[in-house]
XYZ file of C-alpha atoms in Angstrom:
429
model
C -10.455 4.504 -64.657
C -7.675 4.322 -67.246
C -4.413 5.931 -68.243
C -4.746 9.664 -68.896
C -3.594 10.948 -72.303
C -2.534 14.583 -72.293
C -2.053 16.937 -75.253
C 1.013 16.654 -77.485
C 0.852 13.038 -78.670
C 3.256 12.541 -81.611
C 1.721 9.197 -82.663
C 4.988 7.302 -82.202
C 3.201 4.083 -81.205
C 5.766 3.106 -78.564
C 3.152 2.947 -75.808
C 0.940 0.719 -77.979
C 3.719 -1.858 -78.198
C 4.484 -1.621 -74.478
C 0.907 -2.187 -73.280
C 0.650 -5.819 -72.053
C -3.169 -5.930 -72.369
C -3.519 -4.211 -75.781
C -5.551 -1.363 -74.318
C -3.960 1.290 -76.531
C -4.162 1.862 -80.259
C -3.291 4.633 -82.684
C -6.141 6.740 -83.986
C -6.315 9.585 -86.454
C -5.340 12.206 -83.874
C -3.021 10.128 -81.719
C -3.213 7.267 -79.285
C -6.560 6.240 -77.752
C -7.201 4.026 -74.724
C -9.810 1.311 -74.183
C -10.846 1.973 -70.554
C -12.351 -1.505 -70.314
C -9.011 -3.170 -70.953
C -6.631 -0.781 -69.183
C -5.240 -2.181 -65.925
C -3.380 1.010 -65.008
C -0.063 -0.890 -64.837
C 1.932 2.162 -65.924
C 4.109 0.460 -68.553
C 2.956 2.906 -71.216
C 3.640 5.911 -68.984
C 7.325 5.051 -68.539
C 7.800 4.360 -72.269
C 6.281 7.598 -73.625
C 9.054 9.796 -75.151
C 6.816 12.889 -74.952
C 5.732 12.298 -71.323
C 2.083 13.025 -72.085
C 0.738 9.863 -70.404
C -0.114 9.700 -66.707
C -2.059 7.535 -64.309
C -5.031 8.515 -62.146
C -3.993 9.453 -58.625
C -3.208 6.382 -56.562
C -3.046 4.016 -59.554
C -0.236 1.983 -61.102
C 3.275 1.187 -59.992
C 5.177 4.255 -61.003
C 8.753 4.814 -59.941
C 7.663 7.472 -57.467
C 5.067 5.226 -55.823
C 7.471 2.335 -55.595
C 10.037 4.577 -53.981
C 7.505 5.871 -51.423
C 5.807 2.599 -50.505
C 8.707 0.150 -50.636
C 10.193 -0.482 -47.207
C 13.743 0.674 -46.663
C 16.179 -2.250 -46.945
C 18.099 -3.133 -43.828
C 21.760 -2.162 -43.632
C 23.898 -4.406 -45.835
C 20.963 -5.841 -47.780
C 19.844 -5.039 -51.313
C 16.297 -4.465 -52.569
C 14.698 -7.148 -54.671
C 15.609 -6.989 -58.351
C 12.047 -6.254 -59.386
C 11.718 -3.315 -56.997
C 15.112 -1.933 -58.072
C 14.091 -1.962 -61.721
C 10.803 -0.190 -61.049
C 12.403 2.406 -58.801
C 15.214 3.298 -61.211
C 14.726 6.862 -62.476
C 15.045 7.737 -66.135
C 18.130 9.982 -66.357
C 17.216 13.368 -67.758
C 13.487 12.821 -67.363
C 11.824 14.041 -70.535
C 15.045 15.677 -71.798
C 16.883 13.994 -74.660
C 20.494 15.025 -74.320
C 23.929 13.852 -75.360
C 25.749 12.558 -78.438
C 26.388 8.795 -78.544
C 28.663 6.777 -80.796
C 28.172 3.020 -80.992
C 31.652 1.473 -80.911
C 31.635 -1.520 -83.227
C 33.542 -4.345 -81.550
C 33.530 -7.869 -82.929
C 35.931 -10.788 -82.551
C 38.557 -8.757 -80.793
C 38.631 -5.877 -83.275
C 37.209 -2.362 -83.217
C 36.054 -0.900 -86.530
C 38.202 2.252 -87.051
C 35.112 4.195 -88.127
C 34.066 4.101 -84.455
C 37.045 6.280 -83.517
C 36.424 8.531 -86.528
C 32.870 9.092 -85.316
C 34.037 9.918 -81.792
C 36.083 12.699 -83.364
C 33.073 13.967 -85.300
C 30.811 13.449 -82.303
C 33.081 15.696 -80.258
C 32.422 18.567 -82.676
C 28.651 17.970 -82.563
C 28.604 17.759 -78.770
C 30.587 21.011 -78.522
C 28.146 22.773 -80.864
C 25.160 21.608 -78.819
C 26.839 21.956 -75.436
C 26.313 18.379 -74.294
C 28.171 15.222 -73.359
C 29.889 12.777 -75.752
C 29.537 9.095 -74.895
C 30.534 5.783 -76.409
C 28.342 2.670 -76.409
C 30.146 -0.648 -76.167
C 28.153 -3.850 -76.662
C 29.858 -7.237 -76.737
C 31.799 -9.713 -74.610
C 35.191 -9.224 -72.907
C 35.242 -5.551 -73.876
C 37.256 -4.191 -70.934
C 40.351 -3.489 -73.042
C 38.332 -1.258 -75.384
C 37.054 1.124 -72.679
C 40.371 3.014 -72.208
C 40.619 3.360 -75.998
C 37.173 4.979 -76.099
C 38.313 7.557 -73.549
C 41.605 8.060 -75.400
C 39.660 8.907 -78.576
C 37.457 11.498 -76.861
C 34.536 9.826 -75.061
C 33.589 11.377 -71.723
C 31.409 8.443 -70.718
C 31.127 4.834 -71.902
C 27.964 2.748 -71.616
C 28.876 -0.946 -71.442
C 26.759 -4.059 -71.961
C 29.087 -7.062 -71.565
C 27.554 -10.516 -71.792
C 28.624 -13.951 -73.146
C 25.507 -13.916 -75.331
C 27.085 -10.986 -77.195
C 30.327 -12.808 -78.035
C 29.299 -13.122 -81.697
C 27.317 -10.422 -83.453
C 23.631 -11.203 -83.929
C 20.965 -8.649 -84.712
C 18.457 -9.514 -81.992
C 20.567 -9.216 -78.809
C 22.634 -6.288 -80.088
C 19.520 -4.320 -81.074
C 17.913 -5.133 -77.730
C 20.969 -3.954 -75.786
C 21.279 -0.668 -77.690
C 17.531 0.042 -77.583
C 17.361 -0.556 -73.828
C 20.201 1.902 -73.302
C 18.548 4.511 -75.538
C 15.194 4.229 -73.752
C 16.803 4.512 -70.358
C 19.335 7.294 -70.930
C 17.694 9.201 -73.818
C 20.524 10.474 -76.056
C 19.661 13.264 -78.458
C 21.926 11.937 -81.233
C 23.302 8.448 -81.835
C 25.822 7.580 -84.570
C 27.298 4.362 -85.950
C 29.515 3.360 -88.851
C 27.846 2.367 -92.123
C 29.476 -1.053 -91.933
C 27.796 -4.422 -92.385
C 26.970 -4.411 -88.669
C 25.799 -0.803 -88.595
C 23.586 -1.233 -91.643
C 22.020 -4.287 -90.027
C 21.425 -3.287 -86.416
C 20.723 0.458 -86.667
C 17.514 0.131 -88.735
C 16.198 -2.282 -86.111
C 16.969 0.158 -83.308
C 15.354 3.007 -85.258
C 12.242 0.902 -85.824
C 11.998 -0.006 -82.156
C 12.317 3.674 -81.228
C 9.979 4.767 -84.032
C 12.453 7.416 -85.130
C 14.220 8.357 -88.343
C 17.567 7.079 -89.628
C 19.760 8.670 -92.304
C 22.216 6.208 -93.857
C 25.618 6.787 -95.461
C 26.037 10.409 -94.378
C 29.068 12.280 -95.667
C 28.627 15.486 -93.631
C 27.203 16.019 -90.131
C 26.674 19.401 -88.494
C 24.411 21.206 -86.040
C 21.944 23.894 -87.102
C 22.925 26.957 -85.029
C 19.319 28.040 -84.478
C 17.334 24.839 -83.941
C 20.287 22.754 -82.688
C 19.007 19.907 -84.877
C 21.408 17.475 -86.507
C 21.939 18.287 -90.193
C 22.521 14.947 -91.925
C 23.914 15.309 -95.453
C 24.218 12.442 -97.909
C 24.249 11.874 -101.688
C 20.827 11.419 -103.285
C 19.361 10.677 -106.721
C 22.347 8.633 -107.825
C 24.805 11.081 -106.327
C 23.651 13.952 -108.526
C 22.628 16.088 -105.548
C 23.500 16.285 -101.860
C 20.451 16.110 -99.587
C 20.401 17.476 -96.042
C 17.938 15.627 -93.838
C 16.508 16.634 -90.451
C 14.617 14.629 -87.843
C 12.545 17.370 -86.224
C 10.020 15.612 -84.014
C 11.451 12.209 -83.088
C 14.321 11.174 -80.858
C 16.984 10.092 -80.977
C 18.320 11.523 -84.232
C 20.141 8.593 -85.848
C 22.720 8.475 -88.635
C 25.295 6.097 -90.078
C 28.535 7.329 -91.648
C 30.767 5.445 -94.052
C 34.277 4.526 -92.917
C 37.041 6.962 -93.852
C 34.654 9.871 -94.488
C 35.534 11.586 -91.207
C 39.059 12.311 -90.000
C 40.619 10.138 -87.302
C 40.835 12.139 -84.051
C 44.028 12.509 -82.088
C 44.467 9.751 -79.538
C 45.290 11.122 -76.073
C 46.732 8.564 -73.683
C 45.585 8.795 -70.072
C 42.131 10.281 -70.623
C 39.523 8.910 -68.243
C 35.788 9.141 -67.817
C 32.706 7.551 -66.347
C 31.762 3.926 -67.076
C 28.077 2.975 -66.874
C 27.384 -0.765 -66.899
C 24.023 -2.306 -67.737
C 22.786 -5.882 -68.038
C 21.610 -7.412 -71.313
C 18.566 -9.085 -69.798
C 18.422 -11.848 -72.420
C 19.398 -15.514 -72.159
C 20.873 -17.594 -74.982
C 17.693 -19.661 -75.327
C 15.766 -16.451 -76.132
C 17.927 -15.704 -79.205
C 16.366 -16.951 -82.424
C 19.608 -17.245 -84.407
C 22.655 -19.385 -83.630
C 26.227 -19.079 -84.908
C 27.115 -22.325 -86.679
C 30.495 -21.319 -88.113
C 32.582 -18.251 -88.888
C 34.511 -18.116 -92.175
C 36.951 -15.229 -92.402
C 37.084 -13.552 -95.794
C 39.982 -12.178 -97.795
C 41.472 -9.412 -95.648
C 42.470 -7.259 -98.644
C 38.889 -7.196 -99.863
C 37.237 -6.711 -96.494
C 39.545 -3.932 -95.350
C 39.699 -1.920 -98.572
C 38.773 1.112 -96.499
C 41.888 0.598 -94.340
C 44.403 0.527 -97.221
C 47.004 3.304 -97.124
C 47.774 3.124 -100.856
C 45.175 2.356 -103.529
C 45.624 1.892 -107.264
C 42.187 2.298 -108.848
C 41.118 1.680 -112.447
C 38.230 2.979 -114.547
C 36.794 2.286 -117.979
C 39.558 4.415 -119.475
C 41.771 1.352 -118.998
C 40.026 0.188 -122.214
C 40.601 -3.533 -121.803
C 40.977 -6.198 -119.143
C 44.395 -7.101 -120.570
C 45.602 -3.673 -119.435
C 44.875 -4.627 -115.807
C 48.427 -5.945 -115.704
C 49.654 -2.330 -115.788
C 47.730 -1.483 -112.612
C 48.663 -4.778 -110.966
C 52.386 -4.219 -111.536
C 52.202 -0.683 -110.141
C 50.263 -1.911 -107.095
C 52.797 -4.676 -106.467
C 55.737 -2.247 -106.519
C 53.986 0.170 -104.113
C 52.511 -2.507 -101.863
C 49.110 -1.081 -102.768
C 45.637 -2.552 -102.964
C 43.721 -2.677 -106.244
C 40.352 -0.935 -106.494
C 38.138 0.533 -109.184
C 34.960 2.207 -110.344
C 31.515 0.753 -110.858
C 32.233 0.643 -114.581
C 35.307 -1.498 -113.973
C 33.235 -3.851 -111.824
C 30.499 -4.172 -114.447
C 33.151 -4.823 -117.109
C 34.379 -7.756 -115.022
C 37.872 -6.354 -114.399
C 37.572 -6.264 -110.613
C 35.147 -7.714 -108.060
C 32.427 -5.660 -106.390
C 34.126 -5.759 -102.988
C 36.880 -3.575 -104.504
C 34.498 -0.919 -105.829
C 35.058 2.618 -104.571
C 32.208 5.119 -104.623
C 28.627 5.731 -103.610
C 27.533 2.129 -104.211
C 30.863 0.710 -103.083
C 33.344 1.562 -100.341
C 34.369 4.999 -99.103
C 38.142 5.218 -98.728
C 40.621 7.709 -97.319
C 44.116 6.397 -98.116
C 47.360 8.328 -97.915
C 47.755 7.888 -101.681
C 45.067 7.230 -104.307
C 46.248 6.619 -107.886
C 43.363 6.883 -110.378
C 44.095 5.271 -113.749
C 41.628 5.950 -116.556
C 38.951 7.283 -114.215
C 36.844 10.158 -115.563
C 35.618 11.387 -112.179
C 31.858 10.834 -112.002
C 30.364 12.289 -108.812
C 29.312 8.784 -107.707
C 32.971 7.786 -107.626
C 34.337 11.048 -106.254
C 32.202 10.917 -103.099
C 33.996 7.692 -102.200
C 37.596 8.905 -102.545
C 37.867 12.717 -102.702
C 39.058 12.994 -99.086
C 42.206 10.930 -99.791
C 45.371 12.617 -98.521
C 46.965 12.685 -102.001
C 45.382 11.861 -105.365
C 47.318 11.178 -108.564
C 45.085 11.125 -111.638
C 46.173 9.684 -114.991
C 43.866 10.406 -117.929
C 44.216 11.365 -121.597
C 41.343 13.870 -121.328
C 42.590 17.186 -119.879
C 38.998 18.172 -119.039
C 38.236 15.025 -117.018
C 36.454 15.816 -113.742
C 38.952 13.710 -111.783
C 41.546 16.472 -112.219
C 39.404 18.860 -110.148
C 40.037 16.806 -107.007
C 43.512 15.541 -107.899
C 46.633 16.638 -106.042
C 48.684 15.820 -109.132
C 47.349 15.282 -112.643
C 49.078 13.540 -115.528
C 47.544 13.990 -118.984
C 48.710 11.232 -121.276
C 48.373 7.694 -122.570
C 48.169 5.360 -119.597
C 49.991 2.677 -121.609
C 53.026 4.960 -121.508
C 52.568 6.789 -118.211
C 51.835 3.828 -115.905
C 54.844 1.670 -116.950
C 57.067 4.726 -116.579
C 55.751 5.386 -113.063
C 56.156 1.728 -112.123
C 59.775 1.685 -113.299
C 60.627 4.928 -111.481
C 58.960 3.868 -108.227
C 60.717 0.507 -108.395
C 64.118 2.151 -108.891
C 63.646 4.655 -106.090
C 62.235 2.123 -103.628
C 65.116 -0.252 -104.283
C 67.604 2.500 -103.465
C 65.608 3.917 -100.568
C 64.989 7.230 -102.324
C 61.168 7.282 -102.289
C 59.417 9.559 -99.835
């Protein structure tokens, strides 16, 4: 006797990895079982996302059998840990439901993109008609839970463990994957930050599902209810919409500042679901030796409220002083285009655009920037854009709130002087 494989195998390979005796392997038409090796343990049955695996009658240690044959615990006592784990049902059964947002928490700080995604996740959940939940993985995270509810989460899944004090790929991926396998969300989102770009591909690989990175638009198809994941492609020359039709969960990362920050509502509450990590420190392959904090202005470019950005129209590095003086008067952060980076005028960590950082400041001043699509996708959602260029047909003017056609060597010093005068007398608004 051996595990029974029903119709509908999607060749995900999850059961192959779960089998402790290597009795399963992928064939041309799906998974096949070696009856001589199969011990009918049932591990593959519980891991199958399509629920097409089953055991012969009377075999294995399924949740149902454990529940029926395990003696009832006496009053006041708890079942053994092993029995409790086996007997735990998979919420939703074979139904993948719910929108999840992984809340990035590290060293006492929450990445703002997490709250932005809860706002976007609320729209997706409403369109599908499902629940919106946050996922919080880390150590000493209690203070973050009320914030998750305040930003729109109805439920928060929490894995709090000292092992998770510092971010490391292995334990974080394990924690998120365990939650996904157990609770089966239909959609799971995370910010396209350094952490998100590191851990999400690992989770997607473990789940054998697709992942769309750096999305700029998310929506739900009204007919299929699939997640429409839109992102720039072919160097930003086209926008591609990607679907994950047959695998779950549907996974996507979104750059910071692409989505609007939702309204924070104090006093919201919801359900908290706590799970254990199930890993000890000696099982983690990497160790944190030291933590060196970088330059805050560079790291948090996406958090700046005022940006002064330069492009190749600046003509020369010596003209950087014009942008620097304007930025100093406004209390702004310097940024620029890929061309400015390659010219050596600014460092790469200050690059705005498709291959740099996506920003959404209150004010974006573009000096000598033509407006290539690769740059526009990283800043076009700014609250106000002031463009300065001597070419009246420059593409930057199509997204600008205010456009100034003229020689930047004349316009920028004039702006700097006027801002300085008004700020000194408290006249600026």
